[in-house]
């Protein structure tokens, strides 16, 4: 079986979901460590005011893939440069952080074991973006004893990256096919936003990221299927991080099923049951996902705009992710 045939096989349930109208548009990319790639796409980029076909290079709001593509990678690069350590307390790099959460090690923010809240309606806080950003750092956040998957963790990590890099988060360099400011007309529409009273297209879907200046450590990155696949391939080939950083990236952390930011394969995760134990992955709320099987040398990304025109519609995206992942893993030996 060629990789192209495998892509056809993996895209079949996606094509059915597009035909049934369960999701508006989707793009699938598969890449192998030796550089082979296969792409499939279909559906529409938007239904409003009229349907527009989705193209191969349509930009998708990657949502929480921002966490692993940008924030985790930048933090580990800073560790490689010797300017911070994963076990440094947050306050060492954000001295204005409130004492309680300022003592939390960066590692516990990265693997979501800090106990900080999952969400907060920061977009309802008064003032401009800079005032909100300062308030996020200084706020006395409640800390729970149990792990919580938290956007607050990654807002704080994003601020750490900004202070060391000396630029706003949305000015950080990202690879070709990745951007914080895509052309709206070339982007997949997400939701008709009740807060902004408009259809979002080429504008970050996450209300908090929007209120913090358009991007933050937890959300704001856009990508084409080729751009996301290029990132995955660079990580798979060991070109983004040192071997030592890659070992630490993939190692189990304090939260079950968690690597550094990424999810490790665990019962019930959305990469499918048949991938190897050394598979990492992550999801985005808008309908995106990326998985990298390090043992088998294969990566795949499924990008959709499943929240268009509303997040309240049941699209079956979770089952779709499982179907795609298992179809790829079940036949990997056929092309390996």
mmCIF file of C-alpha atoms in Angstrom:
data_model
loop_
_atom_site.group_PDB
_atom_site.id
_atom_site.type_symbol
_atom_site.label_atom_id
_atom_site.label_comp_id
_atom_site.label_asym_id
_atom_site.label_seq_id
_atom_site.Cartn_x
_atom_site.Cartn_y
_atom_site.Cartn_z
ATOM 1 C CA UNK A 1 0.000 0.000 0.000
ATOM 2 C CA UNK A 2 1.343 3.430 -0.922
ATOM 3 C CA UNK A 3 1.024 6.386 1.426
ATOM 4 C CA UNK A 4 -1.468 7.893 -1.019
ATOM 5 C CA UNK A 5 -3.647 4.788 -0.748
ATOM 6 C CA UNK A 6 -3.364 4.924 3.039
ATOM 7 C CA UNK A 7 -4.488 8.570 2.930
ATOM 8 C CA UNK A 8 -7.540 7.604 0.867
ATOM 9 C CA UNK A 9 -8.355 4.881 3.387
ATOM 10 C CA UNK A 10 -7.936 7.206 6.393
ATOM 11 C CA UNK A 11 -9.896 10.044 4.782
ATOM 12 C CA UNK A 12 -12.914 7.852 3.933
ATOM 13 C CA UNK A 13 -14.774 8.439 7.237
ATOM 14 C CA UNK A 14 -13.956 12.157 6.995
ATOM 15 C CA UNK A 15 -15.414 12.279 3.494
ATOM 16 C CA UNK A 16 -18.573 10.625 4.804
ATOM 17 C CA UNK A 17 -18.854 13.193 7.616
ATOM 18 C CA UNK A 18 -18.482 15.970 5.049
ATOM 19 C CA UNK A 19 -21.104 14.411 2.797
ATOM 20 C CA UNK A 20 -23.528 14.041 5.711
ATOM 21 C CA UNK A 21 -22.966 17.658 6.722
ATOM 22 C CA UNK A 22 -21.700 16.757 10.194
ATOM 23 C CA UNK A 23 -18.651 18.990 9.721
ATOM 24 C CA UNK A 24 -18.278 21.839 7.219
ATOM 25 C CA UNK A 25 -14.703 21.243 6.048
ATOM 26 C CA UNK A 26 -11.648 19.153 6.779
ATOM 27 C CA UNK A 27 -8.070 18.490 5.753
ATOM 28 C CA UNK A 28 -5.992 15.422 6.559
ATOM 29 C CA UNK A 29 -2.221 15.213 6.303
ATOM 30 C CA UNK A 30 0.021 12.183 6.828
ATOM 31 C CA UNK A 31 3.828 12.276 6.849
ATOM 32 C CA UNK A 32 6.554 9.710 7.442
ATOM 33 C CA UNK A 33 10.030 10.179 8.880
ATOM 34 C CA UNK A 34 11.600 9.570 5.453
ATOM 35 C CA UNK A 35 9.781 12.611 4.071
ATOM 36 C CA UNK A 36 6.784 11.083 2.308
ATOM 37 C CA UNK A 37 3.567 13.111 2.579
ATOM 38 C CA UNK A 38 -0.038 12.733 1.523
ATOM 39 C CA UNK A 39 -2.837 15.301 1.838
ATOM 40 C CA UNK A 40 -6.608 15.110 1.481
ATOM 41 C CA UNK A 41 -9.170 17.868 1.900
ATOM 42 C CA UNK A 42 -12.827 18.593 1.233
ATOM 43 C CA UNK A 43 -15.977 20.411 2.259
ATOM 44 C CA UNK A 44 -16.356 24.147 2.684
ATOM 45 C CA UNK A 45 -14.319 26.859 4.363
ATOM 46 C CA UNK A 46 -17.494 28.750 5.207
ATOM 47 C CA UNK A 47 -21.234 28.464 4.771
ATOM 48 C CA UNK A 48 -21.869 32.179 5.344
ATOM 49 C CA UNK A 49 -22.945 34.235 3.545
ATOM 50 C CA UNK A 50 -22.651 31.465 0.962
ATOM 51 C CA UNK A 51 -20.657 28.226 0.753
ATOM 52 C CA UNK A 52 -17.030 28.500 -0.361
ATOM 53 C CA UNK A 53 -15.023 25.344 -1.110
ATOM 54 C CA UNK A 54 -12.160 24.509 1.206
ATOM 55 C CA UNK A 55 -8.766 24.515 -0.533
ATOM 56 C CA UNK A 56 -5.596 22.551 0.146
ATOM 57 C CA UNK A 57 -3.944 25.590 1.723
ATOM 58 C CA UNK A 58 -6.910 26.898 3.712
ATOM 59 C CA UNK A 59 -5.841 28.320 7.069
ATOM 60 C CA UNK A 60 -7.388 26.736 10.180
ATOM 61 C CA UNK A 61 -7.610 28.192 13.664
ATOM 62 C CA UNK A 62 -5.437 25.662 15.497
ATOM 63 C CA UNK A 63 -6.745 26.643 18.953
ATOM 64 C CA UNK A 64 -4.915 24.625 21.657
ATOM 65 C CA UNK A 65 -2.407 23.210 19.201
ATOM 66 C CA UNK A 66 -0.792 26.600 19.898
ATOM 67 C CA UNK A 67 0.197 25.166 23.287
ATOM 68 C CA UNK A 68 2.364 22.385 21.867
ATOM 69 C CA UNK A 69 3.482 23.844 18.536
ATOM 70 C CA UNK A 70 4.641 27.190 19.923
ATOM 71 C CA UNK A 71 4.636 27.440 23.714
ATOM 72 C CA UNK A 72 6.100 24.059 24.685
ATOM 73 C CA UNK A 73 8.670 24.215 21.880
ATOM 74 C CA UNK A 74 9.795 27.712 22.899
ATOM 75 C CA UNK A 75 10.031 26.795 26.588
ATOM 76 C CA UNK A 76 12.219 23.794 25.758
ATOM 77 C CA UNK A 77 14.421 25.917 23.498
ATOM 78 C CA UNK A 78 14.910 28.341 26.390
ATOM 79 C CA UNK A 79 15.909 25.363 28.567
ATOM 80 C CA UNK A 80 18.392 24.286 25.883
ATOM 81 C CA UNK A 81 19.813 27.819 25.910
ATOM 82 C CA UNK A 82 20.312 27.592 29.666
ATOM 83 C CA UNK A 83 18.192 30.609 30.552
ATOM 84 C CA UNK A 84 15.547 28.679 32.460
ATOM 85 C CA UNK A 85 14.943 25.224 33.895
ATOM 86 C CA UNK A 86 11.720 23.234 33.847
ATOM 87 C CA UNK A 87 11.715 23.105 37.635
ATOM 88 C CA UNK A 88 12.179 26.849 38.130
ATOM 89 C CA UNK A 89 9.330 28.485 40.052
ATOM 90 C CA UNK A 90 7.148 30.721 37.906
ATOM 91 C CA UNK A 91 8.089 33.790 39.973
ATOM 92 C CA UNK A 92 11.733 33.456 38.937
ATOM 93 C CA UNK A 93 10.674 34.528 35.448
ATOM 94 C CA UNK A 94 7.501 36.471 36.284
ATOM 95 C CA UNK A 95 8.480 38.236 39.533
ATOM 96 C CA UNK A 96 5.136 40.065 39.617
ATOM 97 C CA UNK A 97 3.234 36.763 39.907
ATOM 98 C CA UNK A 98 1.129 36.326 43.041
ATOM 99 C CA UNK A 99 3.100 34.383 45.704
ATOM 100 C CA UNK A 100 0.865 31.300 45.814
ATOM 101 C CA UNK A 101 1.089 30.413 42.138
ATOM 102 C CA UNK A 102 4.448 32.106 41.700
ATOM 103 C CA UNK A 103 5.923 29.168 43.583
ATOM 104 C CA UNK A 104 4.585 26.633 41.065
ATOM 105 C CA UNK A 105 7.358 25.046 38.946
ATOM 106 C CA UNK A 106 7.143 25.650 35.208
ATOM 107 C CA UNK A 107 6.971 21.885 34.683
ATOM 108 C CA UNK A 108 3.689 21.725 36.622
ATOM 109 C CA UNK A 109 2.215 24.422 34.391
ATOM 110 C CA UNK A 110 3.346 22.611 31.250
ATOM 111 C CA UNK A 111 1.884 19.224 32.237
ATOM 112 C CA UNK A 112 -1.338 20.704 33.680
ATOM 113 C CA UNK A 113 -0.688 19.486 37.224
ATOM 114 C CA UNK A 114 -0.514 22.974 38.771
ATOM 115 C CA UNK A 115 -4.111 22.961 39.972
ATOM 116 C CA UNK A 116 -4.802 26.380 38.450
ATOM 117 C CA UNK A 117 -8.328 26.882 37.056
ATOM 118 C CA UNK A 118 -9.241 25.534 33.649
ATOM 119 C CA UNK A 119 -10.863 28.735 32.454
ATOM 120 C CA UNK A 120 -11.756 32.277 33.417
ATOM 121 C CA UNK A 121 -13.807 34.797 31.426
ATOM 122 C CA UNK A 122 -10.905 37.175 31.055
ATOM 123 C CA UNK A 123 -12.555 38.748 28.020
ATOM 124 C CA UNK A 124 -15.119 40.239 30.418
ATOM 125 C CA UNK A 125 -12.457 41.922 32.550
ATOM 126 C CA UNK A 126 -12.214 45.703 32.137
ATOM 127 C CA UNK A 127 -9.452 47.590 30.404
ATOM 128 C CA UNK A 128 -7.211 47.089 27.361
ATOM 129 C CA UNK A 129 -5.246 43.951 26.576
ATOM 130 C CA UNK A 130 -2.142 45.033 28.511
ATOM 131 C CA UNK A 131 -4.185 45.622 31.647
ATOM 132 C CA UNK A 132 -5.783 42.184 31.347
ATOM 133 C CA UNK A 133 -2.396 40.524 30.786
ATOM 134 C CA UNK A 134 -0.957 42.139 33.922
ATOM 135 C CA UNK A 135 -4.034 41.070 35.861
ATOM 136 C CA UNK A 136 -3.635 37.444 34.786
ATOM 137 C CA UNK A 137 -0.087 37.425 36.168
ATOM 138 C CA UNK A 138 -0.902 39.183 39.442
ATOM 139 C CA UNK A 139 -4.225 37.524 40.206
ATOM 140 C CA UNK A 140 -4.395 35.262 43.260
ATOM 141 C CA UNK A 141 -5.671 32.228 41.396
ATOM 142 C CA UNK A 142 -7.258 29.453 43.448
ATOM 143 C CA UNK A 143 -5.191 26.268 43.358
ATOM 144 C CA UNK A 144 -6.836 22.843 43.498
ATOM 145 C CA UNK A 145 -5.143 19.730 44.826
ATOM 146 C CA UNK A 146 -5.980 17.715 41.702
ATOM 147 C CA UNK A 147 -4.669 18.301 38.154
ATOM 148 C CA UNK A 148 -6.775 20.478 35.853
ATOM 149 C CA UNK A 149 -6.327 20.950 32.116
ATOM 150 C CA UNK A 150 -5.843 24.705 32.233
ATOM 151 C CA UNK A 151 -5.580 27.498 29.702
ATOM 152 C CA UNK A 152 -4.355 29.721 32.557
ATOM 153 C CA UNK A 153 -1.212 27.570 32.778
ATOM 154 C CA UNK A 154 -0.356 28.371 29.190
ATOM 155 C CA UNK A 155 -1.200 32.054 29.354
ATOM 156 C CA UNK A 156 1.432 32.318 32.101
ATOM 157 C CA UNK A 157 3.932 30.223 30.135
ATOM 158 C CA UNK A 158 3.331 32.444 27.119
ATOM 159 C CA UNK A 159 4.188 35.494 29.213
ATOM 160 C CA UNK A 160 7.433 33.784 30.273
ATOM 161 C CA UNK A 161 8.315 33.212 26.617
ATOM 162 C CA UNK A 162 7.521 36.837 25.766
ATOM 163 C CA UNK A 163 9.769 38.196 28.503
ATOM 164 C CA UNK A 164 12.723 36.083 27.412
ATOM 165 C CA UNK A 165 12.231 36.601 23.680
ATOM 166 C CA UNK A 166 11.454 40.300 23.997
ATOM 167 C CA UNK A 167 8.501 40.236 21.598
ATOM 168 C CA UNK A 168 4.750 39.821 21.844
ATOM 169 C CA UNK A 169 3.582 36.223 21.553
ATOM 170 C CA UNK A 170 1.996 36.874 18.157
ATOM 171 C CA UNK A 171 5.323 38.188 16.876
ATOM 172 C CA UNK A 172 7.247 34.993 17.584
ATOM 173 C CA UNK A 173 8.680 33.383 14.438
ATOM 174 C CA UNK A 174 6.788 30.302 13.296
ATOM 175 C CA UNK A 175 7.314 27.999 10.353
ATOM 176 C CA UNK A 176 5.975 28.250 6.821
ATOM 177 C CA UNK A 177 2.296 27.406 6.788
ATOM 178 C CA UNK A 178 1.868 28.712 10.352
ATOM 179 C CA UNK A 179 0.772 32.240 11.210
ATOM 180 C CA UNK A 180 -0.875 34.431 13.820
ATOM 181 C CA UNK A 181 -2.412 36.631 11.111
ATOM 182 C CA UNK A 182 -3.707 34.603 8.148
ATOM 183 C CA UNK A 183 -5.552 36.167 5.231
ATOM 184 C CA UNK A 184 -9.224 36.036 6.284
ATOM 185 C CA UNK A 185 -10.482 35.171 2.799
ATOM 186 C CA UNK A 186 -8.145 32.162 2.760
ATOM 187 C CA UNK A 187 -9.201 30.948 6.207
ATOM 188 C CA UNK A 188 -11.795 28.478 7.415
ATOM 189 C CA UNK A 189 -14.573 30.266 9.266
ATOM 190 C CA UNK A 190 -15.238 29.283 12.850
ATOM 191 C CA UNK A 191 -18.104 30.613 14.918
ATOM 192 C CA UNK A 192 -20.559 33.458 14.763
ATOM 193 C CA UNK A 193 -19.209 34.960 17.975
ATOM 194 C CA UNK A 194 -21.750 36.262 20.475
ATOM 195 C CA UNK A 195 -19.091 38.395 22.187
ATOM 196 C CA UNK A 196 -17.802 40.113 19.034
ATOM 197 C CA UNK A 197 -21.120 39.967 17.138
ATOM 198 C CA UNK A 198 -19.561 38.734 13.913
ATOM 199 C CA UNK A 199 -18.507 35.654 12.006
ATOM 200 C CA UNK A 200 -14.894 34.828 12.813
ATOM 201 C CA UNK A 201 -12.651 34.167 9.854
ATOM 202 C CA UNK A 202 -8.892 34.549 10.141
ATOM 203 C CA UNK A 203 -9.475 35.878 13.662
ATOM 204 C CA UNK A 204 -8.792 33.775 16.760
ATOM 205 C CA UNK A 205 -11.864 31.912 17.979
ATOM 206 C CA UNK A 206 -10.840 31.807 21.648
ATOM 207 C CA UNK A 207 -12.331 34.835 23.388
ATOM 208 C CA UNK A 208 -9.565 35.089 25.980
ATOM 209 C CA UNK A 209 -6.782 34.997 23.394
ATOM 210 C CA UNK A 210 -8.638 37.711 21.461
ATOM 211 C CA UNK A 211 -8.967 39.849 24.608
ATOM 212 C CA UNK A 212 -5.245 39.481 25.392
ATOM 213 C CA UNK A 213 -4.177 40.931 22.058
ATOM 214 C CA UNK A 214 -5.129 38.279 19.505
ATOM 215 C CA UNK A 215 -2.885 35.434 20.667
ATOM 216 C CA UNK A 216 -1.522 34.034 23.908
ATOM 217 C CA UNK A 217 0.285 30.933 25.094
ATOM 218 C CA UNK A 218 -2.862 28.825 24.908
ATOM 219 C CA UNK A 219 -4.393 29.830 21.551
ATOM 220 C CA UNK A 220 -4.046 32.110 18.542
ATOM 221 C CA UNK A 221 -1.984 30.148 16.016
ATOM 222 C CA UNK A 222 -3.354 29.339 12.556
ATOM 223 C CA UNK A 223 -2.013 26.754 10.171
ATOM 224 C CA UNK A 224 -2.527 25.022 6.862
ATOM 225 C CA UNK A 225 -2.496 21.242 6.763
ATOM 226 C CA UNK A 226 0.929 21.398 5.107
ATOM 227 C CA UNK A 227 2.235 23.793 7.747
ATOM 228 C CA UNK A 228 1.125 21.607 10.648
ATOM 229 C CA UNK A 229 2.509 18.534 8.922
ATOM 230 C CA UNK A 230 5.845 20.291 8.344
ATOM 231 C CA UNK A 231 6.087 21.054 12.061
ATOM 232 C CA UNK A 232 5.292 17.441 12.937
ATOM 233 C CA UNK A 233 7.870 16.144 10.488
ATOM 234 C CA UNK A 234 10.581 18.422 11.884
ATOM 235 C CA UNK A 235 9.792 17.185 15.387
ATOM 236 C CA UNK A 236 9.677 13.574 14.207
ATOM 237 C CA UNK A 237 13.072 13.927 12.518
ATOM 238 C CA UNK A 238 14.664 15.544 15.584
ATOM 239 C CA UNK A 239 15.320 18.889 13.886
ATOM 240 C CA UNK A 240 13.392 21.180 16.243
ATOM 241 C CA UNK A 241 14.859 20.124 19.581
ATOM 242 C CA UNK A 242 17.993 18.434 20.863
ATOM 243 C CA UNK A 243 17.876 14.679 21.581
ATOM 244 C CA UNK A 244 17.939 15.429 25.309
ATOM 245 C CA UNK A 245 15.007 17.833 25.026
ATOM 246 C CA UNK A 246 13.057 15.292 22.955
ATOM 247 C CA UNK A 247 13.555 12.634 25.651
ATOM 248 C CA UNK A 248 12.205 15.013 28.281
ATOM 249 C CA UNK A 249 9.367 16.168 26.020
ATOM 250 C CA UNK A 250 8.019 12.628 25.663
ATOM 251 C CA UNK A 251 8.681 11.371 29.195
ATOM 252 C CA UNK A 252 5.706 10.679 31.496
ATOM 253 C CA UNK A 253 4.987 13.573 33.825
ATOM 254 C CA UNK A 254 3.000 13.849 37.058
ATOM 255 C CA UNK A 255 -0.399 13.772 35.360
ATOM 256 C CA UNK A 256 -1.391 10.367 33.941
ATOM 257 C CA UNK A 257 -1.312 10.377 30.178
ATOM 258 C CA UNK A 258 0.673 13.615 30.009
ATOM 259 C CA UNK A 259 4.054 14.355 28.516
ATOM 260 C CA UNK A 260 5.345 17.949 28.528
ATOM 261 C CA UNK A 261 2.217 19.616 27.209
ATOM 262 C CA UNK A 262 1.431 16.798 24.837
ATOM 263 C CA UNK A 263 -0.785 13.837 25.649
ATOM 264 C CA UNK A 264 0.802 10.392 25.723
ATOM 265 C CA UNK A 265 -1.191 7.428 24.501
ATOM 266 C CA UNK A 266 -3.585 6.367 27.240
ATOM 267 C CA UNK A 267 -6.949 4.580 27.464
ATOM 268 C CA UNK A 268 -9.673 6.790 26.036
ATOM 269 C CA UNK A 269 -7.493 9.276 24.206
ATOM 270 C CA UNK A 270 -8.471 10.443 20.743
ATOM 271 C CA UNK A 271 -5.480 9.242 18.714
ATOM 272 C CA UNK A 272 -6.903 5.723 18.542
ATOM 273 C CA UNK A 273 -6.101 2.486 20.356
ATOM 274 C CA UNK A 274 -3.700 1.066 17.769
ATOM 275 C CA UNK A 275 -0.884 3.625 17.748
ATOM 276 C CA UNK A 276 2.370 2.747 19.484
ATOM 277 C CA UNK A 277 2.976 3.536 23.190
ATOM 278 C CA UNK A 278 5.399 6.294 22.135
ATOM 279 C CA UNK A 279 2.735 8.359 20.420
ATOM 280 C CA UNK A 280 2.069 11.942 21.471
ATOM 281 C CA UNK A 281 -0.836 14.094 20.405
ATOM 282 C CA UNK A 282 -2.962 17.124 21.153
ATOM 283 C CA UNK A 283 -6.395 18.499 20.264
ATOM 284 C CA UNK A 284 -7.779 21.956 19.508
ATOM 285 C CA UNK A 285 -11.295 23.080 20.469
ATOM 286 C CA UNK A 286 -12.083 24.334 16.971
ATOM 287 C CA UNK A 287 -11.801 20.778 15.618
ATOM 288 C CA UNK A 288 -8.073 20.311 15.091
ATOM 289 C CA UNK A 289 -5.679 17.569 16.154
ATOM 290 C CA UNK A 290 -2.100 16.400 15.671
ATOM 291 C CA UNK A 291 -0.533 13.023 16.501
ATOM 292 C CA UNK A 292 3.076 11.841 16.180
ATOM 293 C CA UNK A 293 3.959 8.146 16.476
ATOM 294 C CA UNK A 294 7.648 8.240 17.339
ATOM 295 C CA UNK A 295 8.166 4.473 17.278
ATOM 296 C CA UNK A 296 6.690 3.973 13.811
ATOM 297 C CA UNK A 297 7.906 7.224 12.298
ATOM 298 C CA UNK A 298 4.548 8.594 11.194
ATOM 299 C CA UNK A 299 2.564 11.739 11.960
ATOM 300 C CA UNK A 300 -0.937 12.804 11.011
ATOM 301 C CA UNK A 301 -3.075 15.869 11.458
ATOM 302 C CA UNK A 302 -6.816 16.247 11.044
ATOM 303 C CA UNK A 303 -7.959 19.858 10.787
ATOM 304 C CA UNK A 304 -11.640 20.814 10.748
ATOM 305 C CA UNK A 305 -13.772 23.871 11.439
ATOM 306 C CA UNK A 306 -16.314 21.845 13.398
ATOM 307 C CA UNK A 307 -17.462 24.930 15.399
ATOM 308 C CA UNK A 308 -18.773 26.629 12.244
ATOM 309 C CA UNK A 309 -21.236 28.258 12.465
ATOM 310 C CA UNK A 310 -21.804 27.208 16.103
ATOM 311 C CA UNK A 311 -20.047 25.122 18.744
ATOM 312 C CA UNK A 312 -23.438 23.853 19.932
ATOM 313 C CA UNK A 313 -23.832 21.341 17.082
ATOM 314 C CA UNK A 314 -22.847 17.709 17.700
ATOM 315 C CA UNK A 315 -20.474 16.791 14.885
ATOM 316 C CA UNK A 316 -19.117 13.433 16.009
ATOM 317 C CA UNK A 317 -15.569 14.803 15.835
ATOM 318 C CA UNK A 318 -14.281 12.586 18.653
ATOM 319 C CA UNK A 319 -15.338 9.358 16.944
ATOM 320 C CA UNK A 320 -13.975 10.705 13.673
ATOM 321 C CA UNK A 321 -10.542 11.266 15.226
ATOM 322 C CA UNK A 322 -10.540 7.712 16.576
ATOM 323 C CA UNK A 323 -11.530 6.265 13.220
ATOM 324 C CA UNK A 324 -8.799 8.131 11.342
ATOM 325 C CA UNK A 325 -6.096 7.257 13.873
ATOM 326 C CA UNK A 326 -6.981 3.581 13.985
ATOM 327 C CA UNK A 327 -7.179 3.308 10.190
ATOM 328 C CA UNK A 328 -3.683 4.785 9.895
ATOM 329 C CA UNK A 329 -2.178 2.662 12.675
ATOM 330 C CA UNK A 330 -3.798 -0.575 11.500
ATOM 331 C CA UNK A 331 -2.114 -0.386 8.107
ATOM 332 C CA UNK A 332 1.196 1.247 8.920
ATOM 333 C CA UNK A 333 3.128 -1.943 8.172
ATOM 334 C CA UNK A 334 1.666 -2.011 4.669
ATOM 335 C CA UNK A 335 3.743 0.985 3.615
ATOM 336 C CA UNK A 336 6.558 1.018 6.216
#
